[in-house]
Structures are given as structure tokens and as C-alpha cells.
Short mmCIF file of C-alpha atoms in Angstrom, two decimals:
data_model
loop_
_atom_site.label_atom_id
_atom_site.label_comp_id
_atom_site.label_asym_id
_atom_site.label_seq_id
_atom_site.Cartn_x
_atom_site.Cartn_y
_atom_site.Cartn_z
CA UNK A 1 146.62 104.41 19.15
CA UNK A 2 148.51 107.11 17.25
CA UNK A 3 146.67 109.93 15.47
CA UNK A 4 147.69 108.44 12.14
CA UNK A 5 146.41 105.06 13.29
CA UNK A 6 143.02 106.49 14.25
CA UNK A 7 142.77 108.25 10.88
CA UNK A 8 143.69 105.05 9.07
CA UNK A 9 140.99 103.13 10.94
CA UNK A 10 138.36 105.78 10.13
CA UNK A 11 139.25 105.64 6.46
CA UNK A 12 139.12 101.84 6.44
CA UNK A 13 135.62 102.02 7.91
CA UNK A 14 134.54 104.33 5.07
CA UNK A 15 136.17 102.01 2.52
CA UNK A 16 134.23 99.06 3.96
CA UNK A 17 131.06 101.11 3.51
CA UNK A 18 131.96 101.69 -0.15
CA UNK A 19 132.56 97.97 -0.61
CA UNK A 20 129.18 97.20 0.98
CA UNK A 21 127.52 99.66 -1.41
CA UNK A 22 129.19 97.98 -4.39
CA UNK A 23 128.05 94.62 -3.04
CA UNK A 24 124.44 95.75 -2.73
CA UNK A 25 124.39 97.29 -6.22
CA UNK A 26 125.88 94.24 -7.89
CA UNK A 27 123.75 91.75 -5.96
CA UNK A 28 120.51 93.48 -6.95
CA UNK A 29 121.63 93.85 -10.55
CA UNK A 30 122.51 90.14 -10.85
CA UNK A 31 119.19 89.18 -9.29
CA UNK A 32 117.23 91.33 -11.77
CA UNK A 33 119.20 89.96 -14.71
CA UNK A 34 118.91 86.28 -13.77
CA UNK A 35 115.58 85.79 -12.00
CA UNK A 36 112.60 85.40 -14.35
CA UNK A 37 110.07 85.63 -11.53
CA UNK A 38 111.43 89.00 -10.43
CA UNK A 39 111.47 90.20 -14.01
CA UNK A 40 107.82 89.19 -14.31
CA UNK A 41 106.93 91.24 -11.23
CA UNK A 42 108.68 94.27 -12.70
CA UNK A 43 106.91 93.85 -16.05
CA UNK A 44 103.54 93.46 -14.29
CA UNK A 45 104.17 96.51 -12.09
CA UNK A 46 104.37 98.75 -15.15
CA UNK A 47 101.80 96.90 -17.25
CA UNK A 48 104.16 95.70 -19.99
CA UNK A 49 103.89 92.31 -21.72
CA UNK A 50 106.51 89.79 -20.58
CA UNK A 51 107.83 89.26 -24.07
CA UNK A 52 108.58 92.97 -24.63
CA UNK A 53 112.04 94.50 -24.51
CA UNK A 54 112.44 97.05 -21.73
CA UNK A 55 115.22 99.13 -20.21
CA UNK A 56 115.39 98.86 -16.42
CA UNK A 57 117.32 101.26 -14.21
CA UNK A 58 119.47 99.27 -11.81
CA UNK A 59 118.85 100.11 -8.14
CA UNK A 60 121.05 102.67 -6.33
CA UNK A 61 123.20 103.35 -9.39
CA UNK A 62 123.44 105.11 -12.75
CA UNK A 63 123.28 101.86 -14.74
CA UNK A 64 120.55 100.44 -16.94
CA UNK A 65 119.79 96.88 -18.00
CA UNK A 66 118.07 96.13 -21.31
CA UNK A 67 116.00 92.94 -21.05
CA UNK A 68 114.10 91.15 -23.79
CA UNK A 69 115.24 89.52 -27.01
CA UNK A 70 118.90 88.61 -27.03
CA UNK A 71 121.43 88.80 -24.21
CA UNK A 72 120.86 91.37 -21.45
CA UNK A 73 122.91 94.53 -22.01
CA UNK A 74 124.30 96.74 -19.21
CA UNK A 75 124.38 100.42 -20.17
CA UNK A 76 125.21 103.83 -18.68
CA UNK A 77 122.21 105.47 -20.32
CA UNK A 78 118.82 104.01 -21.21
CA UNK A 79 118.13 102.71 -24.68
CA UNK A 80 115.51 105.18 -25.88
CA UNK A 81 114.13 102.65 -28.34
CA UNK A 82 112.43 100.75 -25.49
CA UNK A 83 110.15 101.55 -22.54
CA UNK A 84 112.11 102.66 -19.47
CA UNK A 85 111.42 101.42 -15.97
CA UNK A 86 112.83 103.19 -12.91
CA UNK A 87 113.24 100.50 -10.27
CA UNK A 88 113.94 102.99 -7.46
CA UNK A 89 110.54 104.59 -8.15
CA UNK A 90 108.93 101.13 -8.29
CA UNK A 91 110.43 100.21 -4.91
CA UNK A 92 109.23 103.50 -3.41
CA UNK A 93 105.71 102.83 -4.70
CA UNK A 94 105.76 99.13 -3.78
CA UNK A 95 107.82 98.46 -0.65
CA UNK A 96 107.19 94.73 -0.99
CA UNK A 97 109.36 94.72 -4.11
CA UNK A 98 112.49 95.03 -1.97
CA UNK A 99 111.67 91.74 -0.27
CA UNK A 100 111.07 90.13 -3.67
CA UNK A 101 114.48 91.33 -4.82
CA UNK A 102 116.13 89.83 -1.75
CA UNK A 103 114.33 86.57 -2.42
CA UNK A 104 115.49 86.63 -6.04
CA UNK A 105 119.05 87.26 -4.88
CA UNK A 106 118.83 84.16 -2.71
CA UNK A 107 117.35 82.04 -5.50
CA UNK A 108 120.02 83.04 -8.03
CA UNK A 109 122.98 82.95 -5.65
CA UNK A 110 123.58 86.62 -6.49
CA UNK A 111 125.05 87.38 -3.06
CA UNK A 112 127.75 84.74 -3.37
CA UNK A 113 128.49 85.63 -6.99
CA UNK A 114 128.84 89.34 -6.23
CA UNK A 115 130.93 88.69 -3.13
CA UNK A 116 133.34 86.45 -5.01
CA UNK A 117 133.88 88.93 -7.86
CA UNK A 118 134.20 92.01 -5.67
CA UNK A 119 136.58 90.40 -3.19
CA UNK A 120 139.19 90.15 -5.94
CA UNK A 121 139.16 93.94 -6.39
CA UNK A 122 138.25 95.41 -3.01
CA UNK A 123 139.96 93.04 -0.57
CA UNK A 124 143.64 93.82 0.13
CA UNK A 125 145.94 90.96 -0.78
CA UNK A 126 143.70 89.78 -3.62
CA UNK A 127 143.99 90.37 -7.36
CA UNK A 128 141.44 89.37 -9.98
CA UNK A 129 142.13 86.91 -12.74
CA UNK A 130 141.17 87.90 -16.27
CA UNK A 131 137.87 86.09 -16.06
CA UNK A 132 136.99 88.00 -12.87
CA UNK A 133 137.84 91.34 -14.42
CA UNK A 134 135.77 90.56 -17.52
CA UNK A 135 132.74 89.82 -15.38
CA UNK A 136 133.17 93.00 -13.33
CA UNK A 137 133.95 95.16 -16.36
CA UNK A 138 130.55 94.30 -17.80
CA UNK A 139 129.00 95.79 -14.65
CA UNK A 140 131.26 98.87 -14.61
CA UNK A 141 128.32 101.26 -15.24
CA UNK A 142 126.93 100.47 -11.78
CA UNK A 143 130.28 100.08 -10.00
CA UNK A 144 132.60 102.77 -11.38
CA UNK A 145 131.40 105.67 -9.20
CA UNK A 146 131.71 103.74 -5.96
CA UNK A 147 134.99 102.18 -7.15
CA UNK A 148 136.50 105.61 -7.71
CA UNK A 149 135.27 106.85 -4.34
CA UNK A 150 136.84 103.76 -2.76
CA UNK A 151 140.11 104.44 -4.59
CA UNK A 152 140.16 108.07 -3.40
CA UNK A 153 139.80 106.91 0.19
CA UNK A 154 142.51 104.32 -0.40
CA UNK A 155 144.93 107.08 -1.42
CA UNK A 156 144.29 108.87 1.88
CA UNK A 157 144.70 105.59 3.79
CA UNK A 158 148.07 104.92 2.15
CA UNK A 159 149.15 108.47 3.02
CA UNK A 160 148.17 107.87 6.64
CA UNK A 161 150.26 104.70 7.08
CA UNK A 162 153.25 105.49 4.85
CA UNK A 163 155.48 107.25 7.37
CA UNK A 164 155.07 104.50 9.98
CA UNK A 165 155.60 101.78 7.37
CA UNK A 166 158.81 103.32 6.05
CA UNK A 167 160.05 103.92 9.58
CA UNK A 168 159.67 100.24 10.41
CA UNK A 169 161.47 99.23 7.20
CA UNK A 170 164.36 101.61 7.88
CA UNK A 171 164.66 100.51 11.51
CA UNK A 172 164.52 96.79 10.66
CA UNK A 173 161.58 96.24 13.03
CA UNK A 174 160.32 92.70 13.53
CA UNK A 175 157.04 93.54 11.84
CA UNK A 176 158.61 95.52 8.98
CA UNK A 177 157.79 92.87 6.39
CA UNK A 178 154.18 92.65 7.56
CA UNK A 179 153.82 96.43 7.50
CA UNK A 180 155.34 96.74 4.03
CA UNK A 181 153.10 93.92 2.77
CA UNK A 182 150.07 95.74 4.17
CA UNK A 183 151.06 98.90 2.32
CA UNK A 184 151.78 97.07 -0.94
CA UNK A 185 148.49 95.19 -0.79
CA UNK A 186 146.72 98.51 -0.29
CA UNK A 187 148.47 100.03 -3.30
CA UNK A 188 147.42 97.05 -5.44
CA UNK A 189 143.84 97.41 -4.23
CA UNK A 190 144.00 101.08 -5.21
CA UNK A 191 145.12 100.03 -8.69
CA UNK A 192 142.34 97.45 -9.08
CA UNK A 193 139.61 99.91 -8.06
CA UNK A 194 141.09 102.67 -10.22
CA UNK A 195 141.13 100.44 -13.30
CA UNK A 196 137.50 99.44 -12.72
CA UNK A 197 136.61 103.16 -12.81
CA UNK A 198 138.73 103.94 -15.89
CA UNK A 199 136.67 102.98 -18.90
CA UNK A 200 136.47 105.44 -21.77
CA UNK A 201 132.72 105.61 -21.28
CA UNK A 202 133.32 107.06 -17.79
CA UNK A 203 135.01 110.17 -19.23
CA UNK A 204 132.01 112.53 -18.92
CA UNK A 205 131.59 112.18 -15.16
CA UNK A 206 135.33 111.84 -14.46
CA UNK A 207 135.99 115.01 -16.43
CA UNK A 208 133.25 116.87 -14.55
CA UNK A 209 134.68 115.67 -11.24
CA UNK A 210 138.21 116.81 -12.17
CA UNK A 211 136.86 120.28 -12.95
CA UNK A 212 135.06 120.55 -9.61
CA UNK A 213 138.13 121.25 -7.46
CA UNK A 214 141.52 122.94 -7.63
CA UNK A 215 144.48 120.75 -8.46
CA UNK A 216 147.52 121.50 -6.35
CA UNK A 217 149.80 118.51 -6.70
CA UNK A 218 147.13 115.90 -7.52
CA UNK A 219 146.71 114.41 -10.98
CA UNK A 220 144.63 111.37 -12.01
CA UNK A 221 147.84 109.40 -12.55
CA UNK A 222 149.94 110.46 -9.56
CA UNK A 223 148.43 108.24 -6.81
CA UNK A 224 149.67 105.18 -8.70
CA UNK A 225 152.62 106.56 -10.66
CA UNK A 226 154.32 107.66 -7.45
CA UNK A 227 154.62 104.03 -6.28
CA UNK A 228 157.19 103.53 -9.07
CA UNK A 229 155.89 100.20 -10.30
CA UNK A 230 155.55 99.86 -14.08
CA UNK A 231 152.35 97.83 -13.69
CA UNK A 232 150.76 100.48 -11.49
CA UNK A 233 151.95 103.16 -13.91
CA UNK A 234 150.15 101.31 -16.71
CA UNK A 235 146.91 101.57 -14.71
CA UNK A 236 147.73 105.24 -14.05
CA UNK A 237 147.90 105.81 -17.82
CA UNK A 238 144.44 104.28 -18.23
CA UNK A 239 143.15 106.60 -15.53
CA UNK A 240 144.63 109.70 -17.16
CA UNK A 241 143.10 108.74 -20.50
CA UNK A 242 139.71 108.05 -18.90
CA UNK A 243 139.62 111.63 -17.56
CA UNK A 244 139.84 112.78 -21.18
CA UNK A 245 141.23 115.74 -23.12
CA UNK A 246 139.63 118.31 -20.82
CA UNK A 247 142.31 117.69 -18.17
CA UNK A 248 145.25 118.60 -20.44
CA UNK A 249 145.39 122.20 -19.24
CA UNK A 250 145.14 121.06 -15.61
CA UNK A 251 148.06 118.70 -16.15
CA UNK A 252 150.06 121.56 -17.68
CA UNK A 253 149.31 123.77 -14.69
CA UNK A 254 150.44 121.00 -12.34
CA UNK A 255 153.59 120.56 -14.40
CA UNK A 256 154.34 124.28 -13.99
CA UNK A 257 154.22 123.91 -10.20
CA UNK A 258 156.14 120.61 -10.01
CA UNK A 259 159.68 120.73 -8.63
CA UNK A 260 160.71 117.17 -7.84
CA UNK A 261 161.68 114.80 -10.69
CA UNK A 262 158.88 112.34 -9.90
CA UNK A 263 156.14 114.99 -9.89
CA UNK A 264 157.46 116.38 -13.17
CA UNK A 265 157.66 112.91 -14.63
CA UNK A 266 154.11 112.08 -13.54
CA UNK A 267 152.75 115.18 -15.31
CA UNK A 268 154.77 114.37 -18.42
CA UNK A 269 153.50 110.78 -18.23
CA UNK A 270 149.85 111.82 -18.08
CA UNK A 271 150.26 114.38 -20.85
CA UNK A 272 152.09 111.91 -23.09
CA UNK A 273 149.38 109.28 -22.54
CA UNK A 274 146.70 111.81 -23.55
CA UNK A 275 148.72 112.95 -26.57
CA UNK A 276 149.12 109.37 -27.78
CA UNK A 277 145.47 108.52 -27.16
CA UNK A 278 144.07 111.57 -29.00
CA UNK A 279 146.52 112.29 -31.77
CA UNK A 280 144.92 115.67 -32.50
CA UNK A 281 146.21 116.75 -29.08
CA UNK A 282 149.79 115.76 -29.87
CA UNK A 283 150.93 118.97 -31.55
CA UNK A 284 149.32 121.15 -28.88
CA UNK A 285 150.84 119.22 -25.98
CA UNK A 286 154.25 119.06 -27.66
CA UNK A 287 154.22 122.83 -28.21
CA UNK A 288 153.30 123.42 -24.57
CA UNK A 289 156.12 121.14 -23.40
CA UNK A 290 158.66 122.85 -25.63
CA UNK A 291 157.64 126.19 -24.17
CA UNK A 292 158.34 124.82 -20.70
CA UNK A 293 161.34 122.62 -21.50
CA UNK A 294 164.04 123.40 -18.94
CA UNK A 295 167.76 123.76 -19.47
CA UNK A 296 169.91 120.80 -18.45
CA UNK A 297 172.83 122.75 -17.01
CA UNK A 298 171.63 122.76 -13.40
CA UNK A 299 172.08 120.19 -10.66
CA UNK A 300 171.30 116.50 -10.87
CA UNK A 301 167.53 116.93 -10.43
CA UNK A 302 167.49 119.56 -13.19
CA UNK A 303 169.36 117.22 -15.50
CA UNK A 304 166.90 114.39 -14.78
CA UNK A 305 163.95 116.69 -15.42
CA UNK A 306 165.45 117.90 -18.72
CA UNK A 307 165.98 114.30 -19.83
CA UNK A 308 162.37 113.46 -18.94
CA UNK A 309 161.07 116.39 -21.03
CA UNK A 310 163.23 115.27 -23.96
CA UNK A 311 161.91 111.71 -23.66
CA UNK A 312 158.26 112.85 -23.56
CA UNK A 313 158.72 115.05 -26.63
CA UNK A 314 160.48 112.23 -28.44
CA UNK A 315 157.69 109.74 -27.75
CA UNK A 316 154.92 112.20 -28.69
CA UNK A 317 156.73 113.02 -31.93
CA UNK A 318 157.47 109.41 -32.81
CA UNK A 319 155.66 106.79 -30.69
CA UNK A 320 157.82 104.02 -32.12
CA UNK A 321 161.00 105.61 -30.79
CA UNK A 322 161.25 103.33 -27.76
CA UNK A 323 158.82 100.55 -28.64
CA UNK A 324 161.42 98.19 -30.07
CA UNK A 325 163.74 98.69 -27.12
CA UNK A 326 160.97 98.04 -24.61
CA UNK A 327 159.66 95.03 -26.56
CA UNK A 328 163.07 93.43 -26.97
CA UNK A 329 163.77 93.90 -23.28
CA UNK A 330 160.84 91.60 -22.41
CA UNK A 331 159.68 94.04 -19.73
CA UNK A 332 156.04 93.86 -20.79
CA UNK A 333 155.90 90.09 -20.65
CA UNK A 334 155.28 89.75 -24.36
CA UNK A 335 157.28 86.54 -24.61
CA UNK A 336 154.62 83.83 -24.64
CA UNK A 337 157.21 81.23 -23.73
CA UNK A 338 157.66 82.74 -20.26
CA UNK A 339 154.14 83.90 -19.45
CA UNK A 340 150.57 84.09 -20.70
CA UNK A 341 150.99 87.38 -22.53
CA UNK A 342 149.47 89.52 -19.75
CA UNK A 343 150.95 92.47 -17.92
CA UNK A 344 150.58 90.98 -14.44
CA UNK A 345 154.18 89.80 -14.05
CA UNK A 346 156.92 90.16 -11.48
CA UNK A 347 158.96 92.24 -13.92
CA UNK A 348 156.12 94.71 -14.49
CA UNK A 349 155.55 94.95 -10.75
CA UNK A 350 159.19 95.54 -9.89
CA UNK A 351 160.39 97.77 -12.75
CA UNK A 352 160.60 101.50 -12.12
CA UNK A 353 158.69 103.51 -14.77
CA UNK A 354 161.10 106.36 -14.05
CA UNK A 355 164.15 104.33 -15.02
CA UNK A 356 166.17 105.35 -18.06
CA UNK A 357 166.64 102.83 -20.84
CA UNK A 358 170.13 102.52 -22.40
CA UNK A 359 168.96 104.79 -25.23
CA UNK A 360 168.17 107.55 -22.75
CA UNK A 361 164.38 107.16 -23.02
CA UNK A 362 162.36 107.01 -19.81
CA UNK A 363 160.95 103.49 -19.52
CA UNK A 364 157.42 104.54 -18.54
CA UNK A 365 157.17 107.03 -21.39
CA UNK A 366 158.72 104.72 -23.98
CA UNK A 367 156.31 101.94 -22.98
CA UNK A 368 153.17 104.08 -23.25
CA UNK A 369 152.43 103.31 -26.93
CA UNK A 370 152.30 99.62 -25.95
CA UNK A 371 150.17 100.19 -22.86
CA UNK A 372 147.44 102.68 -23.65
CA UNK A 373 145.38 100.38 -25.87
CA UNK A 374 145.76 97.22 -23.80
CA UNK A 375 142.37 95.73 -22.96
CA UNK A 376 141.54 95.91 -19.23
CA UNK A 377 141.57 92.14 -18.74
CA UNK A 378 145.12 91.94 -20.13
CA UNK A 379 146.33 93.77 -17.02
CA UNK A 380 145.77 90.51 -15.16
CA UNK A 381 147.01 86.95 -15.17
CA UNK A 382 144.97 84.20 -16.79
CA UNK A 383 145.79 81.58 -14.14
CA UNK A 384 146.28 81.51 -10.35
CA UNK A 385 149.83 80.24 -10.85
CA UNK A 386 150.77 83.28 -12.96
CA UNK A 387 149.10 85.59 -10.46
CA UNK A 388 151.09 84.08 -7.60
CA UNK A 389 154.35 84.32 -9.55
CA UNK A 390 153.89 88.09 -9.96
CA UNK A 391 153.76 88.80 -6.23
CA UNK A 392 156.92 90.44 -4.82
CA UNK A 393 158.62 88.57 -2.01
CA UNK A 394 158.67 90.08 1.47
CA UNK A 395 162.15 91.60 1.30
CA UNK A 396 161.50 93.00 -2.15
CA UNK A 397 158.48 95.02 -1.02
CA UNK A 398 160.52 97.02 1.47
CA UNK A 399 163.04 97.80 -1.26
CA UNK A 400 160.25 98.94 -3.61
CA UNK A 401 158.81 101.23 -0.96
CA UNK A 402 162.18 102.77 -0.15
CA UNK A 403 162.84 103.32 -3.86
CA UNK A 404 159.54 105.15 -4.19
CA UNK A 405 159.49 107.12 -0.97
CA UNK A 406 162.97 107.67 0.49
CA UNK A 407 163.79 111.38 1.00
CA UNK A 408 160.33 112.54 0.01
CA UNK A 409 160.49 111.18 -3.54
CA UNK A 410 163.56 113.22 -4.46
CA UNK A 411 165.47 110.01 -5.16
CA UNK A 412 167.34 110.39 -8.48
CA UNK A 413 165.55 108.67 -11.33
CA UNK A 414 167.30 105.34 -11.74
CA UNK A 415 169.15 103.95 -14.70
CA UNK A 416 167.95 100.68 -16.22
CA UNK A 417 170.87 98.63 -17.51
#
């Protein structure tokens, strides 16, 4: 086994551990929510009447579940209006409670329910339908930390197999299609896990995490934007926004260091998404970009970079500048006659966010005003048939990978005609 292969296997093992952790968290949470007998044991353990409303911490996570009158509510922080019960402390004080939770999970079918939902996000080659994402999104408070850890490992795994995958595609090896499919499935899994960890309510801990290390070439958006798929770029925008305004200066620092067109464009993409999301940031970000805006009289890369700066400034100044062009092109699947109105389409998968529209706007930047407020479930297809139709064919995947990664991502930004 090659060194890269051994590394890839080690990372996959860690990713399986993350998935198992997500499975345990969700299984226990579903059991607590659905099993009245288990709820009664919890109420009795803390001496609270069964008809009272209480806020229960969900095991092994940062989430809380409010039980009582009305529908159960999953929260990131406890509702201070009600008594709070720490289930981890209860389990430590009453070891038999763990067995009761396992029994409740069996009674409610929580294991099968959790496994079915999580497989659509964490298993390569799978993609959730809207109904799956809606179910998981409700449980994001207990899943988002482990989902982001999983996605970070997935980035390293993709890095570890990329060279070999591209080599097989370039050499026309017999297993080139299988290798490229493996890579593409991994990139999609990265996108699914990233989206699950990209709610606005996750901003506090994501922002703290981003401040805990030095950015060199990393940004929240780059792991997905670099794959040069418009759908993945849309998820990347959600991720940048979830990290919040505190990362603006870090993006600007990364932009200063960027030299290749795609790294520059990624930084501009993240900054533009943040400027559009928090309009009070727009003037500040625009002023910073103008101060850095390069001249366009250099070589081809310099010209592409100058055009990207101009496009970002144009979109920040007037978000509608490219909206009509993008909408009329049908790239976002807005034509209800040809799809179900979601973003999970073959066109979104295959289009390069770095392509230039006929007007000169960069597609990914021009599309941002239409993408940043899309609800998470709209990223996915409503039916299995639509999901299947979005999948690239074998030969197409190799072309997408070469477009993204040939010559170390110094491929000229393409024109979209």
C-alpha cells in the first residue's frame, strides 16, 4: 500500500468513528423524544411531575430538548423558563439509565431511523432528499459539531487520494472511472456534512474555531469552492456565512496572500457572500477590495484576477447586476417545467462557478444574491428521480476533476457562452 493509501485508510477510520458518534447521539435523542416510559424515568429521577415542561440535555452533545406541552423543541441552549435536567449527570449517577435508554431506542426504532437519515449524509454515493434534510436539520444542534469534524477529515482524505485519482484519469487506466467516482462521491459527502454544520445558529462556535488557528491558504469556503461545481460553491457560500462577520479580516488576509486565480476567486466569493448577507459590511468590504484591486495589464492570470475583483465589487455594489442574467440562463433550475425548483440539478453540479457570463460577470459571484438565502432543504431534490438525474455520468466526472485540478488549479477561468 502506498503512503497516501495508508493515510487515506487512517482518515477513513476516523471518519467512521465520527459517523458512529453522530449515530449514537441521534439514536439517544430520538429515544428520549419518542419514548414515554423513558421520559417518565427521567422525570422521576429528578422528582418532577410528569405533566411539567422540562429542558433535557441530550446525551454526548451540546443540544437540549424541551419536553412538555406542545411539540418537543430541539435547542442549542436550555430554555431558562423551565427546569433543566442534565442527562449525562443522571447517567453517571444511575448507570442503569443507559440500559433503559438502549431499551427505549429498541422500542421506538430509533436505531433504524437514525441510521437511515445519517446514511444519506455520511455515506459516500448517497445524497439526502429534502425530507431527509429537514429531519436532520431539526437535530443540527446535536450533530453540527461532529458533522464539521467529519467534513474536516473528509478534506484531508480528498487531498490524500487526489493525485492518484488524477493520474489514473490522465493515463486512461481501466479503473479511472471508478477512482473518479470515488473522489466525486467523497466531495459530495463533504458538501452534505458541511451544510449540516452551516446553520446561522452555529456561528458562535464556528467563529471561535476559525479564530483558534492561523489561516494560510484555508478559508471556510475553499474546500468546496475549489471543486469548481456551482452546487458545491452554493454550499461553500452557506459555510462562509455561517462563520459570520468575524472572519472578514481573515478572508482579506488570505486574499492578500493568494496568487492563483482560483484562490483569489474563492476569497472574493467568501467576502462577497458575507457582504451580501450583512449589508452593513458591504461598504467596508468594498473599500478593502478597492484598496487591493490589481491592475489588468499583466499576463492572463492577472487579467482573470482583475476581472474577478471587478465582478465582486459590481455585485456588492448592486446585487441585481447579474441576477437577471443568471435567472434567464436557467442555471439555478428555477424553471419549474424542467425540475422541482431545487438546486440539486445536473446543471448546478456541472457548471463552473469561476466561469464568466457573457456580460463579464463571474457566474459564482453573480449567482450569490440568489443563493445565500436559499433554505437548506432547497439544496436537494424532492424526489429520487430528480436526485438520480443530477448525478454526473462516469466520463463527465473525470472531466470535472481535470477542470478543477489540472496544473495545480492554475487553469484559466473559463468562459461561459
